[in-house]
PDB file of C-alpha atoms in Angstrom:
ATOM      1  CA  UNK Y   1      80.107  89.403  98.911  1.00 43.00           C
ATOM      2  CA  UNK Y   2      76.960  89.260 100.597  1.00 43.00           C
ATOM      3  CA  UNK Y   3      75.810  85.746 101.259  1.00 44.00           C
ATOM      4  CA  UNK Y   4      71.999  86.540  99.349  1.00 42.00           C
ATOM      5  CA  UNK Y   5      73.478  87.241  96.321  1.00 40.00           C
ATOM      6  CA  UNK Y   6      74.390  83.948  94.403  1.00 44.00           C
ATOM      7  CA  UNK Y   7      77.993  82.877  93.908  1.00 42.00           C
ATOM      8  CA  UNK Y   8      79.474  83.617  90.222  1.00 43.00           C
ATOM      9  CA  UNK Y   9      80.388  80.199  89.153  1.00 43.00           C
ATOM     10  CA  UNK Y  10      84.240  80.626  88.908  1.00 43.00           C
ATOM     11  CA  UNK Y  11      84.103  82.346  92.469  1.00 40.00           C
ATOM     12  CA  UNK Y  12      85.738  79.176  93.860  1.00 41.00           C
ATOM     13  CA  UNK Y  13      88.499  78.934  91.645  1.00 42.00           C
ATOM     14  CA  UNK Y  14      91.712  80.076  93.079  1.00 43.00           C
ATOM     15  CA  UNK Y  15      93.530  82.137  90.122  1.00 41.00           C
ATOM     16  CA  UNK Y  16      97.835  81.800  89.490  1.00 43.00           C
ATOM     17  CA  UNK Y  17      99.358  84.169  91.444  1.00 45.00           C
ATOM     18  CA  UNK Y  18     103.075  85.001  89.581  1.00 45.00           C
ATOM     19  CA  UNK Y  19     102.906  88.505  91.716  1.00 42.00           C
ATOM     20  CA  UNK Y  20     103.077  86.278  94.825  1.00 49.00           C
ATOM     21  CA  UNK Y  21     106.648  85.565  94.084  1.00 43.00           C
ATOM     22  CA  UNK Y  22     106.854  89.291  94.997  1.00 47.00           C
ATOM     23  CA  UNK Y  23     109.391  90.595  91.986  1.00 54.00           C
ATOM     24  CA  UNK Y  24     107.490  90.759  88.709  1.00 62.00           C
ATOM     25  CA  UNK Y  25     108.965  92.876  86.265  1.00 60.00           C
ATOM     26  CA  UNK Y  26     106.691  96.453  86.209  1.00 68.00           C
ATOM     27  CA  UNK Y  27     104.336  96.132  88.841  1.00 78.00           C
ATOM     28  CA  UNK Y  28     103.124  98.879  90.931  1.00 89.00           C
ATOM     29  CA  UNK Y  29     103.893  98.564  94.486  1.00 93.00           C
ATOM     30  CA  UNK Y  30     101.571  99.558  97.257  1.00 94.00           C
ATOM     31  CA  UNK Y  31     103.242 101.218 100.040  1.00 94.00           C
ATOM     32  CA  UNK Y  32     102.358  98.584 102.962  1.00 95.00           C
ATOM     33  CA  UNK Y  33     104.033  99.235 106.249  1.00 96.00           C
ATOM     34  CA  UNK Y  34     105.993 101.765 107.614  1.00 95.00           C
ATOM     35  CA  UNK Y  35     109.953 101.495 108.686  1.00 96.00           C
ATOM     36  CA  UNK Y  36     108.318 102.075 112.316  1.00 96.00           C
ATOM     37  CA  UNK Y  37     105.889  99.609 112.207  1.00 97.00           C
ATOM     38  CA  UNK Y  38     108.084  96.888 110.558  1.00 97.00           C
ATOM     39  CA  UNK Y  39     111.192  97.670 113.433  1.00 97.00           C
ATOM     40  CA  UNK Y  40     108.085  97.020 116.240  1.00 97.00           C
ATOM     41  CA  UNK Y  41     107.102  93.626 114.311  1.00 96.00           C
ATOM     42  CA  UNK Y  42     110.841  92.056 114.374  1.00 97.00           C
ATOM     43  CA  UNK Y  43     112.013  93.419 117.389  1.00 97.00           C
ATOM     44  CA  UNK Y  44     108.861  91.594 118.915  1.00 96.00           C
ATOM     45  CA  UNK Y  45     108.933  88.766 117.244  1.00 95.00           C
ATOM     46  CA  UNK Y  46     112.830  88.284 118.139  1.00 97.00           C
ATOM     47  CA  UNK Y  47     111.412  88.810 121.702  1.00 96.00           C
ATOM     48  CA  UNK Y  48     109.125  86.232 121.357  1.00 96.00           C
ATOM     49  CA  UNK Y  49     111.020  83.426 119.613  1.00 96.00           C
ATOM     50  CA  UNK Y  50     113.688  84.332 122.580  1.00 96.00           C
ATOM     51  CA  UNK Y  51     111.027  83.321 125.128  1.00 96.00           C
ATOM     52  CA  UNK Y  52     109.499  80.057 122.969  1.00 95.00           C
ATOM     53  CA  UNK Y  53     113.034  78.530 122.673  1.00 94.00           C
ATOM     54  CA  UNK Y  54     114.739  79.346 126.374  1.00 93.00           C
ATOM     55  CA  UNK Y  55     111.305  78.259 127.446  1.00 93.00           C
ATOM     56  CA  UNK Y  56     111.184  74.990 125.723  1.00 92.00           C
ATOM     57  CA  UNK Y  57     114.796  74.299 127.070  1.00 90.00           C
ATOM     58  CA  UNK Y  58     113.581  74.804 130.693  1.00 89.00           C
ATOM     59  CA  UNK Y  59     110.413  72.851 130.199  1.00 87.00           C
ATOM     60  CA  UNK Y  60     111.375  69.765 128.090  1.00 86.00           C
ATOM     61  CA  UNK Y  61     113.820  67.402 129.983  1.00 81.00           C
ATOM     62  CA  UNK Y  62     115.352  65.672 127.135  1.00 81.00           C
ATOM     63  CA  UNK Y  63     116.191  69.430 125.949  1.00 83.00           C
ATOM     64  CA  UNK Y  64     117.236  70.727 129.236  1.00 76.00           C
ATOM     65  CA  UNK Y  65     120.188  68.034 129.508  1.00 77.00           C
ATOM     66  CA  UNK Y  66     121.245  69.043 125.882  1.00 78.00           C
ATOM     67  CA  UNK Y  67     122.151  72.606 126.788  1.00 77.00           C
ATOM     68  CA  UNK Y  68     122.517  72.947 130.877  1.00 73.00           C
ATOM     69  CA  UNK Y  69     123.799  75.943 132.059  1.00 81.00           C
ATOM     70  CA  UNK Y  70     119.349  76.855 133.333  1.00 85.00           C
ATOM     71  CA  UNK Y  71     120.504  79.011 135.395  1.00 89.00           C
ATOM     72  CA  UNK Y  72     121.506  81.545 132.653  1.00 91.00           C
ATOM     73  CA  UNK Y  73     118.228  80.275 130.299  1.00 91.00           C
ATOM     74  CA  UNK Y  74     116.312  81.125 133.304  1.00 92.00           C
ATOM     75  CA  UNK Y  75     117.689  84.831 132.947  1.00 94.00           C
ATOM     76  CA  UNK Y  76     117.862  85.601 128.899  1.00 95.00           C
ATOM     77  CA  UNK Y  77     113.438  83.825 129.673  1.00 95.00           C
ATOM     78  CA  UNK Y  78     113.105  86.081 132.443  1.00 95.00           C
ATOM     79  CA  UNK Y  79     114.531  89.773 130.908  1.00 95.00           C
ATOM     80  CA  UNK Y  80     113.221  88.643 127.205  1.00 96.00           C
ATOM     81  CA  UNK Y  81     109.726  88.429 128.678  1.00 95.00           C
ATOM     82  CA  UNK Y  82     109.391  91.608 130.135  1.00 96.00           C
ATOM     83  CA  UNK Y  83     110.682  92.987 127.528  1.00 96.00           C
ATOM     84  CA  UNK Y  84     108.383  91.499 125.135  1.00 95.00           C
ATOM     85  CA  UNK Y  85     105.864  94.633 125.340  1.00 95.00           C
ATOM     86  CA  UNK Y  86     108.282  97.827 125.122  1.00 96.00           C
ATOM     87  CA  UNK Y  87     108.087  97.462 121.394  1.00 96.00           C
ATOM     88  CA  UNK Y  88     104.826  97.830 120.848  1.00 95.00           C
ATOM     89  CA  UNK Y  89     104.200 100.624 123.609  1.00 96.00           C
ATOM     90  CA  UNK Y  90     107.120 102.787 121.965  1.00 96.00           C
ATOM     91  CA  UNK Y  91     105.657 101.792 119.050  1.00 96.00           C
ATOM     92  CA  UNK Y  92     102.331 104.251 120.039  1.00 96.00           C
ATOM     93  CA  UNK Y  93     103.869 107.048 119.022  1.00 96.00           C
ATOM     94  CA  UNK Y  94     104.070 105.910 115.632  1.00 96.00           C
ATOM     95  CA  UNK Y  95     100.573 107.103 114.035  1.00 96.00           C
ATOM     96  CA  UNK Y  96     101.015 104.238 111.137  1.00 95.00           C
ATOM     97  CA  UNK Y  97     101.090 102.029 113.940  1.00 97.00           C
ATOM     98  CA  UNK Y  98      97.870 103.445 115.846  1.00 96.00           C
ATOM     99  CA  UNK Y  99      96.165 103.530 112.769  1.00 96.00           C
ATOM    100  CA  UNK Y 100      97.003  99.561 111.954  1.00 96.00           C
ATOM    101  CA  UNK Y 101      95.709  99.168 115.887  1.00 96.00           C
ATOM    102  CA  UNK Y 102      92.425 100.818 115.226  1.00 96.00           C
ATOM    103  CA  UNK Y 103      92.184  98.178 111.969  1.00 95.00           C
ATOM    104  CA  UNK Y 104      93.091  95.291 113.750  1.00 95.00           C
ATOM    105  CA  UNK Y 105      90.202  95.651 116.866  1.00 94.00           C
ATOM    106  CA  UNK Y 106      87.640  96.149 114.529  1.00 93.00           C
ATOM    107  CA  UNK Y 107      85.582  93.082 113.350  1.00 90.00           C
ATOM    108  CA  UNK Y 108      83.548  93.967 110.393  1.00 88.00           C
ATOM    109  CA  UNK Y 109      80.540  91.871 108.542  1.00 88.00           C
ATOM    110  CA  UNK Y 110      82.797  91.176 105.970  1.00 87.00           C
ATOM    111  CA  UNK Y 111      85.525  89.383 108.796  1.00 93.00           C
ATOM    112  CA  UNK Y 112      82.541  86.919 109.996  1.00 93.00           C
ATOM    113  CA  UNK Y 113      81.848  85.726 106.008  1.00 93.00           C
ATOM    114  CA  UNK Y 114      85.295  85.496 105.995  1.00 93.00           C
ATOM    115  CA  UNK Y 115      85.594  82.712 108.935  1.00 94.00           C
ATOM    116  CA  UNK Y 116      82.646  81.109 107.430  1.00 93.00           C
ATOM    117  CA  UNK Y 117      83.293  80.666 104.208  1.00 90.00           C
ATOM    118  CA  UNK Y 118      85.290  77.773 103.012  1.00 88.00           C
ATOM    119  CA  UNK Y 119      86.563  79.802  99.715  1.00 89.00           C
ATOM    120  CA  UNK Y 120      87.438  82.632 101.763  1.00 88.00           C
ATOM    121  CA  UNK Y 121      90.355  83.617  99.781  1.00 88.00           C
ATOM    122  CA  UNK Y 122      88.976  82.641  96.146  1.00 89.00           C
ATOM    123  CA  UNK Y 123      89.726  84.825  93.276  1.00 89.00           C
ATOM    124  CA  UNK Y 124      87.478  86.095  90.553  1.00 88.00           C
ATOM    125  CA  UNK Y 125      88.602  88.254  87.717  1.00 87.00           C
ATOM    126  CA  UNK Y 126      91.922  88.866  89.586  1.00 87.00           C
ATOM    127  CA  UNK Y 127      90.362  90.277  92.873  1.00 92.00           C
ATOM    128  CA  UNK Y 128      89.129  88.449  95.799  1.00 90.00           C
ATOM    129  CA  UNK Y 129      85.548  87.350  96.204  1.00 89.00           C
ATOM    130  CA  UNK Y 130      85.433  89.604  99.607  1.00 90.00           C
ATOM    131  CA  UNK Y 131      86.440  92.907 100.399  1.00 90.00           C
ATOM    132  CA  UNK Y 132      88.904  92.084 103.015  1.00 92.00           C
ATOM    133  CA  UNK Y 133      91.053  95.265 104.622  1.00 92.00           C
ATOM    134  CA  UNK Y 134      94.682  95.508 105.375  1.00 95.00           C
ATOM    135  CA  UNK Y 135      94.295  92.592 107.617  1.00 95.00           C
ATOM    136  CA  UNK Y 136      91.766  89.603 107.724  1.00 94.00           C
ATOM    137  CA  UNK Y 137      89.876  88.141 110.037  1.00 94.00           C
ATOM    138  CA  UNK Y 138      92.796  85.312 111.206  1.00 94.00           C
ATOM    139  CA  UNK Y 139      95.543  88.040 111.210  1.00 94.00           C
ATOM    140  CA  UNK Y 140      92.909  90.394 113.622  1.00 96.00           C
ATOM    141  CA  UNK Y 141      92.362  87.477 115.637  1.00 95.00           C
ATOM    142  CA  UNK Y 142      96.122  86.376 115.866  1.00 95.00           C
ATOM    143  CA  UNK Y 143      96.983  90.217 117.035  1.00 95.00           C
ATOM    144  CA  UNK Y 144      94.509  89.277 119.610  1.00 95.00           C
ATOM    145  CA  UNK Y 145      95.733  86.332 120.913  1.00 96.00           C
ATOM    146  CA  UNK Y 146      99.141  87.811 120.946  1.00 95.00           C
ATOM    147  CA  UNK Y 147      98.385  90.602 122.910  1.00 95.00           C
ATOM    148  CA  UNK Y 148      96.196  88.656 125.764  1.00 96.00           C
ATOM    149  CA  UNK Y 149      98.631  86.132 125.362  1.00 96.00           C
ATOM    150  CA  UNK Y 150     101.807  88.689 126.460  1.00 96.00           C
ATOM    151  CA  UNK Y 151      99.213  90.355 129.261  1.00 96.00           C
ATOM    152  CA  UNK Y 152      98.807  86.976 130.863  1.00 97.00           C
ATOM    153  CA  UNK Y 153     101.862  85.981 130.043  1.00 96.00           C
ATOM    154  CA  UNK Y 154     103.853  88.890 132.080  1.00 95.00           C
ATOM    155  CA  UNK Y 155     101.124  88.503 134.992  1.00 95.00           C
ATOM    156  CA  UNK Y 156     101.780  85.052 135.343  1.00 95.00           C
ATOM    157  CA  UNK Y 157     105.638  85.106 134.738  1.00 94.00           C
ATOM    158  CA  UNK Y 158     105.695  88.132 137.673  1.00 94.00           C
ATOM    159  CA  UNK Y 159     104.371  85.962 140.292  1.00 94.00           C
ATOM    160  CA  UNK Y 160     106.371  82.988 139.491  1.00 93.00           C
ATOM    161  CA  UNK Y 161     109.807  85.398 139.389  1.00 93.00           C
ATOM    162  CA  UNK Y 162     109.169  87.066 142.907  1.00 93.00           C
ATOM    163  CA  UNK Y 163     107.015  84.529 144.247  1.00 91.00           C
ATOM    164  CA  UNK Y 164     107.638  86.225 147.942  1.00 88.00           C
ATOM    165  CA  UNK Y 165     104.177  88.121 147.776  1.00 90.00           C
ATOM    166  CA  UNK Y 166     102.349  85.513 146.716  1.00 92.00           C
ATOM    167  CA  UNK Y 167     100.217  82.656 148.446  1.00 92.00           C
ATOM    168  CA  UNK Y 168     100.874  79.271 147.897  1.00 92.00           C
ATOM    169  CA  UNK Y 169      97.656  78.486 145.502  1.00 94.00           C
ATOM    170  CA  UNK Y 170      98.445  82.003 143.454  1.00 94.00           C
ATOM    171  CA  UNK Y 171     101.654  80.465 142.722  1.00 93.00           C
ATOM    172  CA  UNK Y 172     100.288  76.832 141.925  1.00 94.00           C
ATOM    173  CA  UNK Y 173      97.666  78.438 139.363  1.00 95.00           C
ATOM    174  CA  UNK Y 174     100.435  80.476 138.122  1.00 95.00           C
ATOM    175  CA  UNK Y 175     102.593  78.062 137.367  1.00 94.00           C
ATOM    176  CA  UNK Y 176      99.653  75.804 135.714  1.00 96.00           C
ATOM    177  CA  UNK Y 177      98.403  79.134 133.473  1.00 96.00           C
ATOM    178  CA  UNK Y 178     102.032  79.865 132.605  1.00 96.00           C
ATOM    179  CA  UNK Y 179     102.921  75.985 131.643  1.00 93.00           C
ATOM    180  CA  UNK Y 180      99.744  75.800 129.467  1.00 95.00           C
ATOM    181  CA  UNK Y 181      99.658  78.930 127.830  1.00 95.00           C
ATOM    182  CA  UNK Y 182     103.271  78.496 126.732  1.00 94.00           C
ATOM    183  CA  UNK Y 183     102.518  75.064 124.535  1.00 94.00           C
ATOM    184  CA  UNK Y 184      99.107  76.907 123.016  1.00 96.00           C
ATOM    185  CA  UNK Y 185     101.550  80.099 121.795  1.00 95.00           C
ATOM    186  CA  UNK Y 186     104.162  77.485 120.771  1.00 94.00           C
ATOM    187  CA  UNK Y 187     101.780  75.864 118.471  1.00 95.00           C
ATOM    188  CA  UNK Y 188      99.980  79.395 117.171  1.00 95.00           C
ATOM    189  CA  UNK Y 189     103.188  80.462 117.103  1.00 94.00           C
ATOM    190  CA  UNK Y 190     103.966  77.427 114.810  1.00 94.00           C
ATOM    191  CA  UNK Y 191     100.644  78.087 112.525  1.00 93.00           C
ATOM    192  CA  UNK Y 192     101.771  82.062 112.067  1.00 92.00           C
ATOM    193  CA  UNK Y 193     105.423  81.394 110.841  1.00 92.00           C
ATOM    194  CA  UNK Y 194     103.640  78.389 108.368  1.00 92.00           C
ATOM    195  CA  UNK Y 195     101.382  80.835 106.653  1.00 90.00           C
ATOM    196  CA  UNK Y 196     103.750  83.429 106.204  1.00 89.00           C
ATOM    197  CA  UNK Y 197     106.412  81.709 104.721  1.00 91.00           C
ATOM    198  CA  UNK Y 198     103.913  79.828 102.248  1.00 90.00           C
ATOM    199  CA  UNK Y 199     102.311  83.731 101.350  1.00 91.00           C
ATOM    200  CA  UNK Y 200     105.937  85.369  99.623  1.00 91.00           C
ATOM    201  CA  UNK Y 201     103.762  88.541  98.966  1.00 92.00           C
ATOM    202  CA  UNK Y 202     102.733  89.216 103.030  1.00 92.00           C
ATOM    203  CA  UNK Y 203     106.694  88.288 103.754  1.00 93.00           C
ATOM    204  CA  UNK Y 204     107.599  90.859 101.158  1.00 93.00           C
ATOM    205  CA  UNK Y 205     105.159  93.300 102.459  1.00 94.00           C
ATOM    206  CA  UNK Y 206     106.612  93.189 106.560  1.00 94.00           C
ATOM    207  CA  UNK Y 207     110.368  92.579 104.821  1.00 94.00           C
ATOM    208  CA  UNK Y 208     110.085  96.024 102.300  1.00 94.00           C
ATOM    209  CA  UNK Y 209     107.120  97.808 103.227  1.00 94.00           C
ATOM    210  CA  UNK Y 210     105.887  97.348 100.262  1.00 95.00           C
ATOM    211  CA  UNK Y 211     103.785  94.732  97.885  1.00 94.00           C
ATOM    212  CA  UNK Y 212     102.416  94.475  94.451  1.00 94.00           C
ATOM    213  CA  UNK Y 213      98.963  95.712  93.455  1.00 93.00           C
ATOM    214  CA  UNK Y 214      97.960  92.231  92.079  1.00 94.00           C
ATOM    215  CA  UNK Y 215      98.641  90.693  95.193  1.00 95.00           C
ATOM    216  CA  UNK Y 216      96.727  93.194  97.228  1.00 94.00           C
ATOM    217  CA  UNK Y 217      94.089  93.216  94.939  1.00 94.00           C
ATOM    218  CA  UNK Y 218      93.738  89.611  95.705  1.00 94.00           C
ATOM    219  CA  UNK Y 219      94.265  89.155  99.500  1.00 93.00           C
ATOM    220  CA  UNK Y 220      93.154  91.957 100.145  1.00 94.00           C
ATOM    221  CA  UNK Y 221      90.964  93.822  97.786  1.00 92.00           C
ATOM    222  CA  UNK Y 222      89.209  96.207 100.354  1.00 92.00           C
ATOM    223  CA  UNK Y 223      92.824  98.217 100.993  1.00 94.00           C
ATOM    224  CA  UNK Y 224      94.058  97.926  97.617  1.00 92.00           C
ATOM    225  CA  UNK Y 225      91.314 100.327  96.315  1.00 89.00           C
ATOM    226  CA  UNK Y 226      92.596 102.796  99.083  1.00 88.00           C
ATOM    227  CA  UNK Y 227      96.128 102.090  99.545  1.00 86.00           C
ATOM    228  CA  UNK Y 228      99.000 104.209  98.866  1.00 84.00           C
ATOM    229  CA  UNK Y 229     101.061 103.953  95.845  1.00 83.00           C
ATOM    230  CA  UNK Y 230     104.723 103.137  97.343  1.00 70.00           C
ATOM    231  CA  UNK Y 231     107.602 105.847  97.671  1.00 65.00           C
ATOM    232  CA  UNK Y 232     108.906 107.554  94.330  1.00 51.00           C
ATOM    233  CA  UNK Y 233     111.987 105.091  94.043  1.00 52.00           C
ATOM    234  CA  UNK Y 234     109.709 101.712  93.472  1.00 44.00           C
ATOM    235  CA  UNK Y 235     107.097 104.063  90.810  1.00 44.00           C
ATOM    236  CA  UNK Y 236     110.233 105.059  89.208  1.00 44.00           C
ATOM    237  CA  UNK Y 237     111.198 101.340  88.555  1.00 40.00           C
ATOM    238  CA  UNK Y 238     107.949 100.745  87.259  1.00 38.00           C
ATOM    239  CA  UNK Y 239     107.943 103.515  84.666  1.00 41.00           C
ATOM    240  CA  UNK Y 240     110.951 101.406  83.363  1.00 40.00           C
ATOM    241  CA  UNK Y 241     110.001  98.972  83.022  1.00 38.00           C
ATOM    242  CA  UNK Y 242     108.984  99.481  78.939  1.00 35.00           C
ATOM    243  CA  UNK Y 243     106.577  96.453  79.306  1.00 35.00           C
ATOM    244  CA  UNK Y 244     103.355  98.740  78.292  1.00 36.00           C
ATOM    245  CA  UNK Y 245     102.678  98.917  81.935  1.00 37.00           C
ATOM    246  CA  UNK Y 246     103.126 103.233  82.164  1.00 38.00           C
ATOM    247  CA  UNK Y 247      99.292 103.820  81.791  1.00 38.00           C
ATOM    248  CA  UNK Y 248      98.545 101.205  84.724  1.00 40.00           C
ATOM    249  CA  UNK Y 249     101.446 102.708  86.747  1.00 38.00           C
ATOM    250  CA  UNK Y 250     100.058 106.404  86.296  1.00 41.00           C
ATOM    251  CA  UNK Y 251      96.223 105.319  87.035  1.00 41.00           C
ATOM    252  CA  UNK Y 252      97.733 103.626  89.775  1.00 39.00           C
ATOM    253  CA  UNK Y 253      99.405 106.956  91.330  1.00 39.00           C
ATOM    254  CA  UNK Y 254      96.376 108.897  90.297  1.00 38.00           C
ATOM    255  CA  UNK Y 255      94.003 106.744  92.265  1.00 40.00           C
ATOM    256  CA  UNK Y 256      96.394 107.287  95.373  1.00 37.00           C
ATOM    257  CA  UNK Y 257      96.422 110.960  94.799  1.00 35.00           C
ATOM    258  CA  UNK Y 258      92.767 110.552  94.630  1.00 34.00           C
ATOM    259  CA  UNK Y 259      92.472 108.985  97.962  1.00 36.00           C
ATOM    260  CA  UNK Y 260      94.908 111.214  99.893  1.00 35.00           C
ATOM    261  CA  UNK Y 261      96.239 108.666 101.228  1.00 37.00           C
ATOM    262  CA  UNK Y 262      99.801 108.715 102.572  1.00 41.00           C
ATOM    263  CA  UNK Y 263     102.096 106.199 104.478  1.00 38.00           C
ATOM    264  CA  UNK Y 264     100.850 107.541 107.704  1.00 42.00           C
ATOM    265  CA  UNK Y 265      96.977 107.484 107.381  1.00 43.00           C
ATOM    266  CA  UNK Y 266      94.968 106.870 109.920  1.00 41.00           C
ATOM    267  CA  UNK Y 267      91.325 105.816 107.424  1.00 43.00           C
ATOM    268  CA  UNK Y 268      90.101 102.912 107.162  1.00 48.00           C
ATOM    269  CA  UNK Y 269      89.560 100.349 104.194  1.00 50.00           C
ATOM    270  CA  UNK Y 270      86.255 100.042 102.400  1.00 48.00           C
ATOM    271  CA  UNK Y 271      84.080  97.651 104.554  1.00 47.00           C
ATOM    272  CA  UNK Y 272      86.046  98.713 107.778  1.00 52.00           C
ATOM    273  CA  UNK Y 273      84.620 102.224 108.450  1.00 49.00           C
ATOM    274  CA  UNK Y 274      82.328 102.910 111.197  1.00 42.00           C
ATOM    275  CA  UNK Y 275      79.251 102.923 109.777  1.00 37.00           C
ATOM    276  CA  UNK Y 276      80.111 100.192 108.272  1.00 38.00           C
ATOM    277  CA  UNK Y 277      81.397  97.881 111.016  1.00 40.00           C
ATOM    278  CA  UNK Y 278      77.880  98.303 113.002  1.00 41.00           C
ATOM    279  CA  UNK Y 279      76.397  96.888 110.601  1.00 41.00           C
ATOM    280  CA  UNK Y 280      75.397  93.087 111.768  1.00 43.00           C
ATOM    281  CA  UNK Y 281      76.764  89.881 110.060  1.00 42.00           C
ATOM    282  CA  UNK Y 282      74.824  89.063 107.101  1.00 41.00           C
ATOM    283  CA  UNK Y 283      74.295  92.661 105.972  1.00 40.00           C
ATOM    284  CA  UNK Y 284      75.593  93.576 102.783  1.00 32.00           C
TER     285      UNK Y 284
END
């Protein structure tokens, strides 16, 4: 919403969510993320919690006498954090996952109202007060972070492992860079998992693939005008569902036909085009 126009009265109010829960009965699913995209998310998130925990075992004392054996924590650390960015390099030659890239290193206007505005995620008349894309501006700042954070952290981590090369004060900053950057991931890290276990519609979105119109519509009302309906199987269980939901369920799979869409598209979400995202803050 552009910040001229005045705010409808009931724009604050945050709306019940049942479709949060992710499982209400004749709902039509939006297809969300890809089988590739979701195998690159756990496999680097498993990668990552590796690193957090055999790294806060070899840099807390009162943890380090608990388990022992640092010789063999130094190791799984070692091999877990190189590791850490195969996933997402195989995970190029997924185009679902370009595509999702592309969307996360764009900032839009519509990003910088959304880190200024205290009732950011408000809901009026079922959709959310601004057209947000398939990811906000905290998740596109979080895939950010992560990815510098992995850069510096392999950098760092290479010149501490085979410290031979190395002068003295490379390995001294190093180590300091390293030591530091590992407590500010631990406690991002910390934030991430927070939010996405208290949002059961995002966890059944990266879990399935999948999530419910009237959560989209909600979180994320820029996509949900755009996104694909999900794969026949979850539009068959809505036509089932004998609730008087068929007519929403076939507008639904109309609109996606509409769009031309699929699973694997590479456009962007209203308010995340180009044109659109040179547009300056504050521009409607």
């Amino acid at each position: 919403m552009p910040p001229h126009e005045p705010t409808p009265p009931d724009a604050g109010r945050r709306e019940p969510a049942p479709a949060d829960a992710g499982g209400r009965p004749g709902a039509v699913w939006l297809a969300r993320f890809t089988g590739a995209e979701r195998t690159i998310h756990h496999v680097t998130a498993l990668l990552m919690l590796v690193c957090l925990v055999t790294a806060a075992f070899l840099y807390f004392p009162f943890l380090s006498t608990v388990v022992g054996r640092r010789e063999l924590l130094k190791t799984v650390h070692v091999w877990s954090g190189f590791a850490l960015p195969v996933p997402i390099v195989l995970g190029l030659l997924s185009r679902a996952f370009r595509a999702d890239l592309r969307r996360l290193n764009r900032f839009a206007p519509h990003d910088w109202e959304w880190l200024r505005r205290g009732d950011r995620r408000a809901v009026q008349r079922g959709r959310g007060v601004l057209p947000v894309g398939k990811f906000n501006a905290g998740q596109k700042l979080n895939a950010a972070f992560t990815a510098g954070a992995i850069m510096v952290m392999l950098g760092t981590g290479e010149v501490l492992t085979f410290p031979g090369p190395w002068p003295d004060r490379w390995r001294t900053g190093a180590t300091f860079v390293h030591d530091w950057l590992f407590l500010l991931i631990l406690a991002v890290t910390a934030g991430h998992l927070w939010e996405a276990l208290r949002d059961r519609g995002a966890l059944t979105g990266m879990l399935t693939g999948r999530v419910e119109r009237g959560w989209a519509e909600r979180h994320h009302a820029g996509w949900a005008d755009v996104a694909p309906e999900a794969p026949a199987k979850a539009r068959a269980h809505v036509r089932q569902g004998g609730d008087g939901t068929q007519p929403h369920a076939d507008g639904a799979e109309k609109n996606a036909q509409v769009s031309g869409i699929d699973e694997n598209s590479t456009g962007a979400s209203p308010g995340e085009g180009p044109e659109f995202a040179k547009r300056r803050p504050r521009m409607s």
